[in-house]
PDB file of C-alpha atoms in Angstrom:
ATOM      1  CA  MET N   1      -0.182  -0.175   0.024  1.00 47.00           C
ATOM      2  CA  PHE N   2       1.080   3.497  -0.704  1.00 54.00           C
ATOM      3  CA  TRP N   3       1.538   5.825   2.199  1.00 64.00           C
ATOM      4  CA  ILE N   4       2.540   9.301   1.991  1.00 70.00           C
ATOM      5  CA  LYS N   5       4.997  10.185   4.652  1.00 81.00           C
ATOM      6  CA  ARG N   6       4.888  13.405   6.798  1.00 89.00           C
ATOM      7  CA  HIS N   7       7.339  14.909   9.018  1.00 94.00           C
ATOM      8  CA  LEU N   8       7.011  17.445  11.973  1.00 96.00           C
ATOM      9  CA  TYR N   9       9.727  19.463  13.216  1.00 97.00           C
ATOM     10  CA  TYR N  10       9.145  20.969  16.792  1.00 97.00           C
ATOM     11  CA  GLN N  11      11.529  23.692  17.709  1.00 97.00           C
ATOM     12  CA  VAL N  12      11.047  24.016  21.513  1.00 96.00           C
ATOM     13  CA  LYS N  13      12.468  27.026  23.365  1.00 94.00           C
ATOM     14  CA  ARG N  14      11.822  28.625  26.761  1.00 92.00           C
ATOM     15  CA  GLY N  15       8.414  29.604  27.068  1.00 93.00           C
ATOM     16  CA  GLN N  16       7.245  28.606  23.195  1.00 95.00           C
ATOM     17  CA  VAL N  17       7.060  26.055  20.759  1.00 96.00           C
ATOM     18  CA  THR N  18       7.315  26.390  16.960  1.00 96.00           C
ATOM     19  CA  VAL N  19       6.020  23.425  14.689  1.00 96.00           C
ATOM     20  CA  THR N  20       6.770  23.285  11.233  1.00 96.00           C
ATOM     21  CA  PHE N  21       5.222  20.922   8.688  1.00 94.00           C
ATOM     22  CA  VAL N  22       8.253  19.954   6.730  1.00 95.00           C
ATOM     23  CA  GLU N  23       6.767  19.026   3.444  1.00 91.00           C
ATOM     24  CA  ASP N  24       4.246  22.093   3.412  1.00 89.00           C
ATOM     25  CA  ASP N  25       6.650  24.635   5.019  1.00 91.00           C
ATOM     26  CA  LYS N  26       3.754  25.655   7.283  1.00 94.00           C
ATOM     27  CA  SER N  27       4.597  26.547  10.679  1.00 95.00           C
ATOM     28  CA  ILE N  28       2.625  27.492  13.955  1.00 95.00           C
ATOM     29  CA  THR N  29       4.351  29.209  16.877  1.00 96.00           C
ATOM     30  CA  ARG N  30       2.506  28.833  20.420  1.00 95.00           C
ATOM     31  CA  SER N  31       3.399  29.994  23.770  1.00 95.00           C
ATOM     32  CA  CYS N  32       3.470  27.250  26.119  1.00 92.00           C
ATOM     33  CA  SER N  33       3.538  28.194  29.917  1.00 90.00           C
ATOM     34  CA  ALA N  34       5.067  24.768  31.334  1.00 91.00           C
ATOM     35  CA  LEU N  35       7.849  25.525  29.018  1.00 92.00           C
ATOM     36  CA  ASN N  36       9.106  27.827  31.784  1.00 87.00           C
ATOM     37  CA  HIS N  37      10.450  26.250  34.573  1.00 84.00           C
ATOM     38  CA  PRO N  38      13.681  27.923  36.039  1.00 82.00           C
ATOM     39  CA  ARG N  39      15.812  24.397  36.312  1.00 82.00           C
ATOM     40  CA  THR N  40      14.879  22.752  33.225  1.00 85.00           C
ATOM     41  CA  LEU N  41      13.003  23.390  29.983  1.00 88.00           C
ATOM     42  CA  MET N  42       9.919  20.836  30.640  1.00 89.00           C
ATOM     43  CA  GLY N  43       7.839  21.839  33.867  1.00 89.00           C
ATOM     44  CA  ASN N  44       4.442  20.046  33.094  1.00 92.00           C
ATOM     45  CA  PHE N  45       4.435  17.304  30.747  1.00 95.00           C
ATOM     46  CA  MET N  46       0.676  16.922  30.398  1.00 95.00           C
ATOM     47  CA  GLU N  47       0.723  20.400  29.689  1.00 95.00           C
ATOM     48  CA  ILE N  48       3.269  20.110  26.962  1.00 95.00           C
ATOM     49  CA  GLU N  49       1.966  17.099  25.416  1.00 96.00           C
ATOM     50  CA  ASP N  50      -1.302  18.796  24.974  1.00 95.00           C
ATOM     51  CA  CYS N  51       0.366  21.556  23.149  1.00 95.00           C
ATOM     52  CA  PHE N  52       2.027  18.916  20.853  1.00 95.00           C
ATOM     53  CA  LYS N  53      -1.236  17.429  20.049  1.00 94.00           C
ATOM     54  CA  SER N  54      -3.113  20.385  19.146  1.00 94.00           C
ATOM     55  CA  ILE N  55      -0.419  21.891  17.009  1.00 94.00           C
ATOM     56  CA  ALA N  56      -0.178  18.898  15.439  1.00 92.00           C
ATOM     57  CA  LYS N  57      -3.857  18.295  14.861  1.00 91.00           C
ATOM     58  CA  GLU N  58      -4.159  21.553  13.297  1.00 92.00           C
ATOM     59  CA  LEU N  59      -0.605  21.050  10.867  1.00 89.00           C
ATOM     60  CA  ALA N  60      -0.951  17.550   9.933  1.00 81.00           C
ATOM     61  CA  PRO N  61      -4.418  15.985  11.163  1.00 75.00           C
ATOM     62  CA  ARG N  62      -5.021  12.309  10.617  1.00 72.00           C
ATOM     63  CA  ARG N  63      -6.404  11.359   7.187  1.00 68.00           C
ATOM     64  CA  PHE N  64      -6.735   8.150   5.016  1.00 61.00           C
ATOM     65  CA  LEU N  65      -3.837   6.880   3.673  1.00 56.00           C
ATOM     66  CA  LEU N  66      -1.649   9.688   5.404  1.00 68.00           C
ATOM     67  CA  GLN N  67       0.933   8.076   7.369  1.00 76.00           C
ATOM     68  CA  ASP N  68       1.238   9.402  11.118  1.00 86.00           C
ATOM     69  CA  PRO N  69       4.181  12.176  10.973  1.00 90.00           C
ATOM     70  CA  THR N  70       7.550  11.665  11.894  1.00 94.00           C
ATOM     71  CA  ALA N  71       8.122  13.904  14.521  1.00 96.00           C
ATOM     72  CA  VAL N  72      11.806  15.904  15.188  1.00 97.00           C
ATOM     73  CA  VAL N  73      11.839  17.635  18.818  1.00 97.00           C
ATOM     74  CA  HIS N  74      14.818  19.780  18.917  1.00 96.00           C
ATOM     75  CA  LEU N  75      15.601  21.504  22.434  1.00 94.00           C
ATOM     76  CA  LEU N  76      16.889  24.805  21.203  1.00 92.00           C
ATOM     77  CA  GLU N  77      16.936  26.113  24.770  1.00 85.00           C
ATOM     78  CA  SER N  78      20.344  25.362  26.701  1.00 81.00           C
ATOM     79  CA  VAL N  79      20.131  24.505  30.473  1.00 79.00           C
ATOM     80  CA  GLU N  80      22.533  24.426  32.844  1.00 80.00           C
ATOM     81  CA  GLY N  81      24.294  21.262  33.380  1.00 81.00           C
ATOM     82  CA  GLY N  82      22.638  19.785  30.099  1.00 82.00           C
ATOM     83  CA  TYR N  83      19.822  17.544  29.725  1.00 87.00           C
ATOM     84  CA  THR N  84      19.039  14.399  31.189  1.00 88.00           C
ATOM     85  CA  ASN N  85      18.017  11.309  29.459  1.00 90.00           C
ATOM     86  CA  VAL N  86      14.825  11.488  31.519  1.00 92.00           C
ATOM     87  CA  GLU N  87      13.884  15.243  30.033  1.00 91.00           C
ATOM     88  CA  ILE N  88      14.894  14.244  26.715  1.00 94.00           C
ATOM     89  CA  ARG N  89      12.876  10.806  27.006  1.00 94.00           C
ATOM     90  CA  ALA N  90      10.034  13.183  28.301  1.00 95.00           C
ATOM     91  CA  PHE N  91       9.602  15.420  25.177  1.00 95.00           C
ATOM     92  CA  ARG N  92       9.868  12.270  23.209  1.00 96.00           C
ATOM     93  CA  GLU N  93       7.103  10.821  24.659  1.00 96.00           C
ATOM     94  CA  ALA N  94       5.244  13.837  24.145  1.00 96.00           C
ATOM     95  CA  ALA N  95       5.495  13.858  20.546  1.00 96.00           C
ATOM     96  CA  PHE N  96       4.333  10.140  20.663  1.00 96.00           C
ATOM     97  CA  GLY N  97       1.346  11.333  22.950  1.00 95.00           C
ATOM     98  CA  ALA N  98       0.754  13.700  19.883  1.00 93.00           C
ATOM     99  CA  GLY N  99       0.225  11.220  17.282  1.00 92.00           C
ATOM    100  CA  ALA N 100       3.741  10.522  16.225  1.00 93.00           C
ATOM    101  CA  ARG N 101       4.738   7.250  14.149  1.00 92.00           C
ATOM    102  CA  GLU N 102       8.406   7.800  15.222  1.00 94.00           C
ATOM    103  CA  THR N 103      10.096  10.691  16.889  1.00 95.00           C
ATOM    104  CA  PHE N 104      13.956  11.978  17.225  1.00 96.00           C
ATOM    105  CA  VAL N 105      15.682  14.143  19.571  1.00 95.00           C
ATOM    106  CA  PRO N 106      18.702  15.672  17.573  1.00 95.00           C
ATOM    107  CA  ASN N 107      21.553  16.920  19.577  1.00 92.00           C
ATOM    108  CA  ASN N 108      22.389  19.694  17.475  1.00 87.00           C
ATOM    109  CA  LYS N 109      22.956  23.588  18.401  1.00 86.00           C
ATOM    110  CA  SER N 110      21.514  25.210  15.338  1.00 91.00           C
ATOM    111  CA  LYS N 111      18.246  24.906  13.638  1.00 94.00           C
ATOM    112  CA  LEU N 112      17.982  21.977  11.051  1.00 96.00           C
ATOM    113  CA  SER N 113      17.074  22.670   7.272  1.00 95.00           C
ATOM    114  CA  LYS N 114      14.530  20.788   5.489  1.00 95.00           C
ATOM    115  CA  SER N 115      16.849  18.351   3.752  1.00 94.00           C
ATOM    116  CA  GLN N 116      18.688  17.460   7.089  1.00 95.00           C
ATOM    117  CA  ILE N 117      15.072  16.643   8.575  1.00 95.00           C
ATOM    118  CA  LEU N 118      14.133  14.838   5.682  1.00 94.00           C
ATOM    119  CA  ASN N 119      17.400  12.883   5.285  1.00 93.00           C
ATOM    120  CA  ARG N 120      17.740  12.507   8.857  1.00 94.00           C
ATOM    121  CA  GLU N 121      21.359  14.430   8.800  1.00 94.00           C
ATOM    122  CA  PHE N 122      21.617  15.072  12.501  1.00 94.00           C
ATOM    123  CA  THR N 123      23.029  13.287  15.497  1.00 92.00           C
ATOM    124  CA  GLU N 124      20.727  12.422  18.523  1.00 92.00           C
ATOM    125  CA  TRP N 125      21.256  12.390  22.019  1.00 85.00           C
ATOM    126  CA  ASP N 126      23.266   9.326  23.392  1.00 75.00           C
ATOM    127  CA  GLY N 127      21.797   6.947  25.812  1.00 66.00           C
ATOM    128  CA  VAL N 128      18.043   7.801  25.243  1.00 65.00           C
TER     129      VAL N 128
END
């Protein structure tokens, strides 16, 4: 059966998330109060998952013959001491909860290009 692949690129910063539907170059930026914790980026898992879910539903709704999207969740904010594997796993799980078929969390400092996302030309966090 022929499935159309789709990719959502989540750019997570303190206080906001920007999600781009890579194939269409459409994007949505939303503020999210759960991304304002003083010691880490993720403050409330359920709120972040709901934020991811509402944007994914708007950008890439589920339809017949359309594959659930691949999510690339890019943490663009630096935190003191770096991210723990638990925090990275929580962002990955939030994307799965939002309907992603597979999820990647790149360990890159700068934003990814469309070709880097589509060709998976990025490194992921170790041990997650």
